[in-house]
XYZ file of C-alpha atoms in Angstrom:
570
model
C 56.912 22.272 -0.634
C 53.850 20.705 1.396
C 50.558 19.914 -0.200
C 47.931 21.942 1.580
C 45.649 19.252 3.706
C 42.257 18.316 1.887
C 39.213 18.637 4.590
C 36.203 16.269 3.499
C 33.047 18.848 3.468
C 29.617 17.441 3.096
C 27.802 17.528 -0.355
C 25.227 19.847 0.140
C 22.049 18.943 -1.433
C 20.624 22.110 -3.887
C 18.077 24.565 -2.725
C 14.828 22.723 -2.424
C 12.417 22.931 -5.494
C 8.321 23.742 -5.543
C 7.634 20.126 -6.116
C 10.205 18.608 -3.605
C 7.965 17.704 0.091
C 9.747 18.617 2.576
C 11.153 15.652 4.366
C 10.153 14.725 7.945
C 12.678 14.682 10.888
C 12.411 11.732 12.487
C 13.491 10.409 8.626
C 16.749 12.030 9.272
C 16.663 9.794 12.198
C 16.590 7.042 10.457
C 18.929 7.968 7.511
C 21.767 8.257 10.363
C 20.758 4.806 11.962
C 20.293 2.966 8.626
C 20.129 4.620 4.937
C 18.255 1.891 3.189
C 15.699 1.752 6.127
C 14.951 5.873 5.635
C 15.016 5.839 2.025
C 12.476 2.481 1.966
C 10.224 4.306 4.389
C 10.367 8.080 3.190
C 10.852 7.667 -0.955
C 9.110 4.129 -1.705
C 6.495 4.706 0.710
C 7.343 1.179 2.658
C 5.836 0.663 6.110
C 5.618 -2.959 8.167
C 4.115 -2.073 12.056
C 5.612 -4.138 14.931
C 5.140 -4.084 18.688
C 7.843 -1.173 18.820
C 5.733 0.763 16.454
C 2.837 0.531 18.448
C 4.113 0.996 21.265
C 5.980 4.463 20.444
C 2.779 5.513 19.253
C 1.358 5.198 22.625
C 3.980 6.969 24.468
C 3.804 9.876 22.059
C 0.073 10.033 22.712
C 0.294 12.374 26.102
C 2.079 14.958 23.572
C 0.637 14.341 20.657
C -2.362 16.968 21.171
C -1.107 20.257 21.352
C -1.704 22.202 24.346
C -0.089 25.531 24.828
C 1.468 28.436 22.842
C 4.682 28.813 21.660
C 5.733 32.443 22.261
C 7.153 34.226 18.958
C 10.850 34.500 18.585
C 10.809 38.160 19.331
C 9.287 37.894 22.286
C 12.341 37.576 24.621
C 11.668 38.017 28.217
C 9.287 35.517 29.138
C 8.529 33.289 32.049
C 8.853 29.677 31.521
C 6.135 27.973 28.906
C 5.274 24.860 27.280
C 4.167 23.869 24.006
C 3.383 20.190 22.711
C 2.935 18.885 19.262
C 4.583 22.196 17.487
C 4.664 21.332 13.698
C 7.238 24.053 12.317
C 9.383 23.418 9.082
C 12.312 25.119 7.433
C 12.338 25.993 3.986
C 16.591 26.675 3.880
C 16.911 22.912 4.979
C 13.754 21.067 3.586
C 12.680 19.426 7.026
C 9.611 19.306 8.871
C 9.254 18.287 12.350
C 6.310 17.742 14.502
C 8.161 18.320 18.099
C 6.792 16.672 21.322
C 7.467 19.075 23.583
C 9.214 22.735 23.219
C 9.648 24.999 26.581
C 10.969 28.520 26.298
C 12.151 30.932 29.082
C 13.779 33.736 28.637
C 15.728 34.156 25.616
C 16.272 31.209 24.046
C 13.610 27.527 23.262
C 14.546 23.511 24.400
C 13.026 20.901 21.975
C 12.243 17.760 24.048
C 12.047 14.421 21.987
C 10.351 11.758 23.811
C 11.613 7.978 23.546
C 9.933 5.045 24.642
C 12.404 2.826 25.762
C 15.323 3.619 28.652
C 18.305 5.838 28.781
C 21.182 4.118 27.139
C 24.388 4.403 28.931
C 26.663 5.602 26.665
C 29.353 8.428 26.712
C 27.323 10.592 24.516
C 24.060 10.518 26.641
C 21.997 8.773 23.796
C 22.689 7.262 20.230
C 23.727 9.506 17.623
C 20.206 8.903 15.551
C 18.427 9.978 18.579
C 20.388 12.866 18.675
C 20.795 14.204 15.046
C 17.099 14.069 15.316
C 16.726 16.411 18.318
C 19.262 18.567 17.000
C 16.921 18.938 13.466
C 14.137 20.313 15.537
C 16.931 22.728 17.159
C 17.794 24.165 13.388
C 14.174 24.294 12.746
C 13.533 26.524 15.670
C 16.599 28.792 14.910
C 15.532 28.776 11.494
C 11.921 29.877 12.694
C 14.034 32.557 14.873
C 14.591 31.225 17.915
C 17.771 30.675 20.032
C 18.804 27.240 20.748
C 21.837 25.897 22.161
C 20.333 22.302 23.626
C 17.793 19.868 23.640
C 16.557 17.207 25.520
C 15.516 13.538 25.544
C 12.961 12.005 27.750
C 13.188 8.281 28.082
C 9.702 7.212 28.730
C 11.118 3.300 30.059
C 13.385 4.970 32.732
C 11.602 8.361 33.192
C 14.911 10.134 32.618
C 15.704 13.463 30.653
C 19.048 13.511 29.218
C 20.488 17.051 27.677
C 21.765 16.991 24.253
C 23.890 19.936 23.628
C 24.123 21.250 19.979
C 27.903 21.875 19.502
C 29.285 22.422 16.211
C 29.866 18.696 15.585
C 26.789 17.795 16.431
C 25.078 20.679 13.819
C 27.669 19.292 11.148
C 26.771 15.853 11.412
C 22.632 16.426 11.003
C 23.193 19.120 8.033
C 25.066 16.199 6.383
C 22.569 13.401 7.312
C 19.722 15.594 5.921
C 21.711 16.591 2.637
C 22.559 13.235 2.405
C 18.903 11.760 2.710
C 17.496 14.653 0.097
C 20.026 13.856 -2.501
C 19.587 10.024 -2.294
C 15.623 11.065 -2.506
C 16.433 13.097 -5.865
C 18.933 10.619 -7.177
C 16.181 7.916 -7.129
C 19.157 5.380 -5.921
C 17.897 2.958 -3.233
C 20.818 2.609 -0.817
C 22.585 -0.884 -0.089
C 21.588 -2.713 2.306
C 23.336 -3.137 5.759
C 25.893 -6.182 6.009
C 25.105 -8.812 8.870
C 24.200 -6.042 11.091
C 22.630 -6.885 13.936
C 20.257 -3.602 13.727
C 18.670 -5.986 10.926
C 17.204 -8.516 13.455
C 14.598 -6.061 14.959
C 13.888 -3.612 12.031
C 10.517 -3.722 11.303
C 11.133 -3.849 7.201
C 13.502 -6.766 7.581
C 10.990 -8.889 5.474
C 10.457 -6.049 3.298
C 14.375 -5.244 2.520
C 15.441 -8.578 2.412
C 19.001 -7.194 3.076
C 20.519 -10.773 3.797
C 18.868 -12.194 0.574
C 19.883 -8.949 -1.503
C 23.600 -9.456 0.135
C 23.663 -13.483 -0.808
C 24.036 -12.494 -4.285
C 26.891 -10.381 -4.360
C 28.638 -11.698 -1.413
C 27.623 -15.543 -1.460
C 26.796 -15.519 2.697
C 23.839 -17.285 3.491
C 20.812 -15.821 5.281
C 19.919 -15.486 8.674
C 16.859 -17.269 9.374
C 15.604 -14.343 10.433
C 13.757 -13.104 7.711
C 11.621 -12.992 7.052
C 8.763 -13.183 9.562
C 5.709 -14.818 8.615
C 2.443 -12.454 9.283
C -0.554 -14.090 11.229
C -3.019 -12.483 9.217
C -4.588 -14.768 6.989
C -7.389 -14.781 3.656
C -10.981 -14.434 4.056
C -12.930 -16.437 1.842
C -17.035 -15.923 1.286
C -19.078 -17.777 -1.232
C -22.304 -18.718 -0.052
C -24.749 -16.744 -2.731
C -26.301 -14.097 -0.391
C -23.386 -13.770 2.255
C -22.585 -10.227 3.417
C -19.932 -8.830 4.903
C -19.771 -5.809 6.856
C -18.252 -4.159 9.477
C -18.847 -3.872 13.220
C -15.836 -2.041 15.159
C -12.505 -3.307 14.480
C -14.187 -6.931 13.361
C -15.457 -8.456 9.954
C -18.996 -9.831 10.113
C -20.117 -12.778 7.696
C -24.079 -12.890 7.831
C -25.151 -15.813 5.961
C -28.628 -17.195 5.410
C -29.271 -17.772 9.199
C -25.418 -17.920 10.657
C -22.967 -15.063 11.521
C -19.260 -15.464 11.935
C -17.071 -12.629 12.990
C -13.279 -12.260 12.706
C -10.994 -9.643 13.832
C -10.278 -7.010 11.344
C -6.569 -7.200 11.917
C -6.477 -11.195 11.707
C -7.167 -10.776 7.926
C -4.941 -10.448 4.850
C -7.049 -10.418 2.288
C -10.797 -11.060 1.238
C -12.148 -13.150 -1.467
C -15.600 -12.663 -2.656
C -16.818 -15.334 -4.804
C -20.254 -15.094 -6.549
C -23.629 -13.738 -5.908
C -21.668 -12.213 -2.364
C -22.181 -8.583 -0.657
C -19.912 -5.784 0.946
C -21.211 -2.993 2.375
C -19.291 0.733 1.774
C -17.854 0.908 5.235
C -16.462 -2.012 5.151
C -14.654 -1.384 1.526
C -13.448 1.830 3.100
C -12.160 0.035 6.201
C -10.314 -2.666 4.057
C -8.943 -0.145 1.705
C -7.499 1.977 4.874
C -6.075 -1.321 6.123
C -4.571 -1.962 2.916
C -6.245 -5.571 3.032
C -6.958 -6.290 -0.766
C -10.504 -7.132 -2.219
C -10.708 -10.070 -4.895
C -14.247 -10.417 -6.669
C -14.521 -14.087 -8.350
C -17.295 -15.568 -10.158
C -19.088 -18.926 -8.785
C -16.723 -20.782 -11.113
C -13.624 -19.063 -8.936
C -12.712 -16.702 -12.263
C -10.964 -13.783 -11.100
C -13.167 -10.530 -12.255
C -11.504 -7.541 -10.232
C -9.426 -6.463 -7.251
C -9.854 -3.213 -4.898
C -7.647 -1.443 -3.167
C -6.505 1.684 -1.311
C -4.143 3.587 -3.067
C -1.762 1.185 -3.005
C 2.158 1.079 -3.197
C 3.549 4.689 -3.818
C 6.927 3.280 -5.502
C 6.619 4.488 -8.976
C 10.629 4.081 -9.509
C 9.902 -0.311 -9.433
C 6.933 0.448 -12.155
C 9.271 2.684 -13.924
C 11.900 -0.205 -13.709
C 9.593 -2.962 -14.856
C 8.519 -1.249 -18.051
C 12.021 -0.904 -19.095
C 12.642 -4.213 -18.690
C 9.850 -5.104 -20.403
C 10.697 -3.003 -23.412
C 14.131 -4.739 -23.651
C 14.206 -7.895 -25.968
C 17.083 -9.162 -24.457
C 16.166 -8.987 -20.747
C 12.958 -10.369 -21.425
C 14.019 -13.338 -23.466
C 16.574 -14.271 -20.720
C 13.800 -14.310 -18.087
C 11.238 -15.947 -20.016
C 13.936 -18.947 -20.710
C 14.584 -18.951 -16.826
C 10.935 -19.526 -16.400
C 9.829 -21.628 -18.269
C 12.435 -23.737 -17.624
C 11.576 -23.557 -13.760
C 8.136 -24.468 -14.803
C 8.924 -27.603 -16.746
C 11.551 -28.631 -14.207
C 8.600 -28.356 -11.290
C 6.499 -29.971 -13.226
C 9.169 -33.111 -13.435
C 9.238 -32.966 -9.231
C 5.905 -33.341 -9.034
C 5.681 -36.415 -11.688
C 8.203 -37.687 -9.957
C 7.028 -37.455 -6.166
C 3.637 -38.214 -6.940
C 3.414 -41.365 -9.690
C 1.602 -44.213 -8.315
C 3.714 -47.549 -7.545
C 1.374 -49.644 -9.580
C 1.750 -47.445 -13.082
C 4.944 -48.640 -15.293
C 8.048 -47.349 -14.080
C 8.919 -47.434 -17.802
C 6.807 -44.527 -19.020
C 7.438 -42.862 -15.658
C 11.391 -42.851 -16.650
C 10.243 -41.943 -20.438
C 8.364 -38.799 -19.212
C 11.192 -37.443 -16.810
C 13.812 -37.568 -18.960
C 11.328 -36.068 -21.591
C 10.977 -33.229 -19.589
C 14.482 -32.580 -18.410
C 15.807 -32.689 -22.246
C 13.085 -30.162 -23.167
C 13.561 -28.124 -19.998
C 17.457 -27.526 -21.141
C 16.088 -26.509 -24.768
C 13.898 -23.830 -22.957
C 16.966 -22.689 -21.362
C 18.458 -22.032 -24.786
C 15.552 -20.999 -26.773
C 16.536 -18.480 -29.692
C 13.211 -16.467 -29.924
C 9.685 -16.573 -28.246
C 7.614 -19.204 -30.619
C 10.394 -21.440 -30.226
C 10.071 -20.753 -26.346
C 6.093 -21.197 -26.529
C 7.060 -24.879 -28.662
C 8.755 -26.056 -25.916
C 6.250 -24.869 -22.803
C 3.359 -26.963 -24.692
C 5.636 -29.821 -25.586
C 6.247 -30.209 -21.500
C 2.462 -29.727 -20.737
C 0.974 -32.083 -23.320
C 3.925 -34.742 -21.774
C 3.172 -33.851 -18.380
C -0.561 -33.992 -18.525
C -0.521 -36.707 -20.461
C 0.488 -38.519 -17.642
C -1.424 -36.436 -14.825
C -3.496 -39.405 -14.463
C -0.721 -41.612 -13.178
C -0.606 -39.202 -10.158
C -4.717 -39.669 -9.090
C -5.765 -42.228 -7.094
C -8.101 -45.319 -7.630
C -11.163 -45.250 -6.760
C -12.161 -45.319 -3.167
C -14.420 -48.097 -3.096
C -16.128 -50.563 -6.095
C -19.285 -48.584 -5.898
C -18.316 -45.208 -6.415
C -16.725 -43.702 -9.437
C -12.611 -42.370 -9.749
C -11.781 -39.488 -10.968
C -10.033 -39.510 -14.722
C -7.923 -37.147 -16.491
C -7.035 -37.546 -20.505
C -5.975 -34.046 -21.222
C -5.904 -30.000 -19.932
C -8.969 -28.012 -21.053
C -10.000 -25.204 -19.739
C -12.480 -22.698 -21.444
C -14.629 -24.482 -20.029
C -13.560 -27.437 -17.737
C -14.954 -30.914 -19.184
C -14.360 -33.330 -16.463
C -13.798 -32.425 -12.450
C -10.307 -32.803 -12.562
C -9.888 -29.874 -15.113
C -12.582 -27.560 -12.833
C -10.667 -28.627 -10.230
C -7.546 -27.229 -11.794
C -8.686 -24.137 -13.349
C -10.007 -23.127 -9.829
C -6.878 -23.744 -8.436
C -4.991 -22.271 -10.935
C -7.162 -18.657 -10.165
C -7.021 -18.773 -5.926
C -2.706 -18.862 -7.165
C -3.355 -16.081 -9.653
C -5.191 -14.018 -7.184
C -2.449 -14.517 -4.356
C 0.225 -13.572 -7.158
C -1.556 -10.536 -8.028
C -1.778 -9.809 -4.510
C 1.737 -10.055 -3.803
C 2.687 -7.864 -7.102
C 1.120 -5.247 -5.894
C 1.971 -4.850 -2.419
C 5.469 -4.476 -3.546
C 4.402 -1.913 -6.373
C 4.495 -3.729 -9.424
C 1.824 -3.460 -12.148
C 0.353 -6.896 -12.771
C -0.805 -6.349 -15.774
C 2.578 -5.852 -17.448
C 4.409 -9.290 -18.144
C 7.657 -10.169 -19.299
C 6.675 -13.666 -20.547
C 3.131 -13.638 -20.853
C 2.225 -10.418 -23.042
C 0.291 -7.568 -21.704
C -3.513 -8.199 -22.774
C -6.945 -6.016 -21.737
C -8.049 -7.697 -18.188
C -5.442 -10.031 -17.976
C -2.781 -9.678 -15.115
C 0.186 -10.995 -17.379
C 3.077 -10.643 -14.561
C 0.969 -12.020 -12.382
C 0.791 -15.141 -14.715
C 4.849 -15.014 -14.758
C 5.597 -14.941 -11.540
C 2.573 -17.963 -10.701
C 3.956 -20.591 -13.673
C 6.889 -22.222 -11.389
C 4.267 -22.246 -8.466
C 1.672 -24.087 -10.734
C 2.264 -27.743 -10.494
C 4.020 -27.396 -6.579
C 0.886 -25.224 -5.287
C -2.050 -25.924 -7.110
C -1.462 -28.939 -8.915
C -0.466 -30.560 -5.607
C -3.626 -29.228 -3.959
C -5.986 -30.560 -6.441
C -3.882 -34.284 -6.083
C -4.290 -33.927 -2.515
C -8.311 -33.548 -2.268
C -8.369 -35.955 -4.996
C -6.175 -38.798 -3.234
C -7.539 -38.334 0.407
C -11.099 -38.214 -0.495
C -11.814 -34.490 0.225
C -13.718 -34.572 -2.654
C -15.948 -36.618 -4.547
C -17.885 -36.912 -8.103
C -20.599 -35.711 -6.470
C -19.448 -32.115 -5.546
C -19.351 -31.099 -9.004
C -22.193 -29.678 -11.297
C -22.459 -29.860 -15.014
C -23.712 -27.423 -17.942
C -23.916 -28.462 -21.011
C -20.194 -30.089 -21.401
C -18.728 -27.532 -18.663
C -17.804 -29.165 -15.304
C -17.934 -26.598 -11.989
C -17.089 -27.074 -8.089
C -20.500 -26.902 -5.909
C -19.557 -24.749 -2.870
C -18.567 -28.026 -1.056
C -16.179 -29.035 -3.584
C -15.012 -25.496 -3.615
C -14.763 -25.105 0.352
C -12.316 -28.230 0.260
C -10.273 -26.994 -2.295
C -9.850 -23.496 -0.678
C -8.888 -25.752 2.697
C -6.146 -27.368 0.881
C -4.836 -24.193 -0.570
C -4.564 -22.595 2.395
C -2.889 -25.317 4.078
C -0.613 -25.590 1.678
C 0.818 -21.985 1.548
C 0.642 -22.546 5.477
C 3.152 -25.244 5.119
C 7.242 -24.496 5.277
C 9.698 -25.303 2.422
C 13.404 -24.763 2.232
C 13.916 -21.961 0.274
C 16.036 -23.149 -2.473
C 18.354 -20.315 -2.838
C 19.127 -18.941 0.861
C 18.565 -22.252 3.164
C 15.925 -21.077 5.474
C 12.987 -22.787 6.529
C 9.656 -21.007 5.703
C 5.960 -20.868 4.304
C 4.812 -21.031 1.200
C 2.662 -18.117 1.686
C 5.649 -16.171 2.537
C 7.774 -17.456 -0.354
C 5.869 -16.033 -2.506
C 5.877 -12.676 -1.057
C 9.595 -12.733 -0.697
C 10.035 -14.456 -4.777
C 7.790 -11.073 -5.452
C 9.581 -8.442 -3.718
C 13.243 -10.438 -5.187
C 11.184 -9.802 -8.621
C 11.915 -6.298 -8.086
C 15.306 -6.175 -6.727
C 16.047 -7.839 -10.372
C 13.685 -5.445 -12.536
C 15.477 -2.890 -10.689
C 19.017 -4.543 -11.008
C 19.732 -4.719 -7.126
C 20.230 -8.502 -7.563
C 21.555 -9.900 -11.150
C 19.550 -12.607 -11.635
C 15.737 -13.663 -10.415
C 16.085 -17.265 -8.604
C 13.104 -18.994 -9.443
C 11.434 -21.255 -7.247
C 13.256 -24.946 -7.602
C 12.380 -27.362 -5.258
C 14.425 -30.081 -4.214
């Protein structure tokens, strides 16, 4: 007796609910061409713009206003018309669509999708994405009523039409894709991501997926370089008491007692506002729309609040990091991680940085100090023991801080010395020199947290506390000594700063806006300059690093990746 043959139908996804939006087509589209890259974009809200973006946009733009009617269904005998931009949805499916182009004559309608690029010459007319999309808008339309047995593409790069007819497989194939995308939507599950394809080399959310890097761990294949790109864009710092900034077109205007600098709106990252500084409203709203982040410092460079739009939509990595953060155990195992990385980075820099003229002795004393005590962190039982260990390494590796400045420039001017870390407040210029260090880092790992949806405020290590942003704080201690402590050696050793830039109060030391303009200089340049990423191989900035250790952060908290690699240099 035969078995009867099994057919493979496609899971349907369930009738769509009151709060469910209806999903867009051109998502469909990209479901079919790459799950991860539809699912990023439609359910976590992700979106990175590229010359392909842009330019799309401006091919759509002839179509984009809607001119003309489209005749009702029942209206069957009719000459031939055209209608642009028709946004029509359907309810039984849970799509929308916003079509270019829809012509009707006689009994039955023609979506037209138009496509920047040229006609690719393939058996099928154009690639199956292309064409599950077009054949959305055709169940749409018969949804709505209509009659529709084809579409069309027009290829803007070639100014070709190609026809796209809707046969059964074809219908099949883009119920599946959209059951498929709604299900993964209500599931909550973030699809893998795509092995060494070559579709990954021009996506636009390359840096954003990080599906090489997300890959490495399960499959041990290094990265392509790649990704991720670096961003032009860069910080905008004002400080002189009185500044304002405001907004004139698409570009940023600094008016300062009796100068005025101006920088393109779309060269900017971020803006830092420290002191006695003013914004107008416009210019908030135009920042907030760009999603360019708004840090407000005080003279002394402490970080007192941050604006922005409405910010990353992916509550699933929120929900994630709160779990994790009630778990003991998970905690506990990253805190060891961390501050081990700390300690160990704090060893490099000891070690690249001690002056040839200091004994070698205690220079051998305090390494070894700090690896032995780095290896207890890694095996802490419980938190105080954890907390023992992180101020063991600081008072060793502070202790010897000084062995790392350099003499004084000249006989008649003063050096700069160091006997121990205070901080609330700074008394002597190297400790205002680190503290204001220490909060440019916290405000570009606050930054980073929440462009890839994280709260700040909620730490693993550091304990959430009013006003402080505790993961922010986490992810910043193995950058501490390699960022800022290397900065504030730098200005120190090559003379970019002097006693003389610094003010005293009482016992507090603070940067004069010199002082502080040099320091912010050597930041910069230092997340400008490239580092092998320890983990994956690649060549790349420190001020994309950190993006990239941030968005890894939540691969973990999520448990895409098993383990966070902290930052470990070499």
């Amino acid at each position: 007796m035969s078995r009867p043959s099994q057919i493979a139908l496609p899971l349907l996804a369930p009738t769509r609910g009151a709060e469910e939006a209806l999903v867009p087509v051109r998502m469909v589209n990209e479901w079919v061409y790459c799950p991860r890259l539809a699912y990023l974009e439609w359910v976590e809200g992700e979106w990175a713009e590229t010359g392909d973006t842009a330019q799309g946009r401006r091919v759509h733009r002839r179509v984009d206003k809607e001119q003309g009617t489209l005749p009702p269904p029942e209206d069957g005998d009719r000459d031939l018309t055209k209608a642009s931009s028709v946004t029509l949805s359907s309810e039984t499916l849970g799509i929308i669509a916003k079509m270019d182009v829809v012509e009707a004559q006689d009994d039955r309608v023609v979506p037209v999708d138009f496509k920047k690029g040229k006609r690719p010459h393939v058996a099928a007319g154009a690639y199956e994405p292309e064409r599950v999309q077009l054949c959305a808008q055709g169940l749409i339309l018969e949804d709505n009523g209509y009659s529709v047995t084809e579409g069309a593409l027009w290829f803007a790069g070639s100014r070709e039409r190609v026809r796209v007819a809707f046969d059964a497989d074809l219908r099949e194939r883009t119920r599946a894709a959209i059951s498929e995308l709604r299900l993964a939507s209500t599931a909550g599950r973030r699809p893998p991501p795509l092995e060494d394809s070559p579709k990954c080399t021009r996506c636009s959310l390359a840096g954003i997926c990080l599906p090489d890097e997300t890959n490495f761990f399960d499959k041990g294949q290094p990265p392509r370089p790649l990704n991720p790109a670096d961003d032009p864009a860069l910080p905008l710092y004002v400080q002189t008491p009185g500044a304002r900034l405001r907004k004139q077109g698409e570009r940023l205007v600094v008016e300062a007692d009796e100068q005025r600098i101006e920088v393109p709106l779309i060269d900017v990252s971020q803006v830092a506002l420290l002191g006695p500084v003013g914004i107008t409203t416009p210019t908030l709203h135009a920042l907030m729309r760009a999603d360019v982040p708004v840090s407000w410092m005080s003279s002394g460079g402490w970080l007192l609040g941050h604006t922005v739009g409405t910010g990353n939509r992916n509550v699933a990595v929120r929900e994630a990091q709160f779990r994790v953060a009630a778990d003991e155990r998970r905690r506990m195992s990253f805190s060891r991680e961390l501050v081990a990385a700390k300690i160990r980075n704090t060893r490099t820099l000891l070690r690249r940085n001690w002056r040839p003229d200091r004994p070698s002795d205690d220079r051998d004393r305090v390494l070894l100090s700090l690896r032995r005590i780095a290896d207890h962190a890694r095996t802490a039982p419980d938190e105080p023991r954890l907390l023992g260990y992180e101020g063991e390494a600081a008072a060793e590796y502070f202790g010897q801080f000084e062995a790392m400045l350099a003499p004084a420039p000249a006989k008649d001017l003063p050096a700069f010395e160091f006997a121990r870390r205070t901080r609330r407040p700074p008394t002597d210029p190297v400790n205002a020199l680190l503290s204001f260090g220490y909060s440019l880092l916290s405000r570009t790992m606050l930054t980073a947290l929440s462009a890839v949806g994280l709260d700040p405020y909620m730490g693993l290590y550091h304990r959430p506390r009013h006003g402080r942003p505790a993961l922010a704080l986490d992810l910043m201690e193995p950058f501490r000594p390699i960022v800022s402590d290397s900065c504030v050696l730098q200005v120190i050793n090559n003379g970019e700063v002097r006693i003389d830039d610094f003010t005293t109060n009482g016992p507090a030391w603070a940067l004069k806006p010199p002082g502080r303009k040099s320091l912010i200089a050597a930041y910069e340049r230092r997340l400008d300059q490239e580092t092998t990423h320890p983990a994956f191989g690649y060549r790349i900035s420190m001020r994309r690093l950190i993006d990239v250790q941030a968005r890894l952060l939540a691969r973990y908290l999520q448990g895409e990746i098993r383990a966070y690699p902290h930052y470990l240099p070499r």
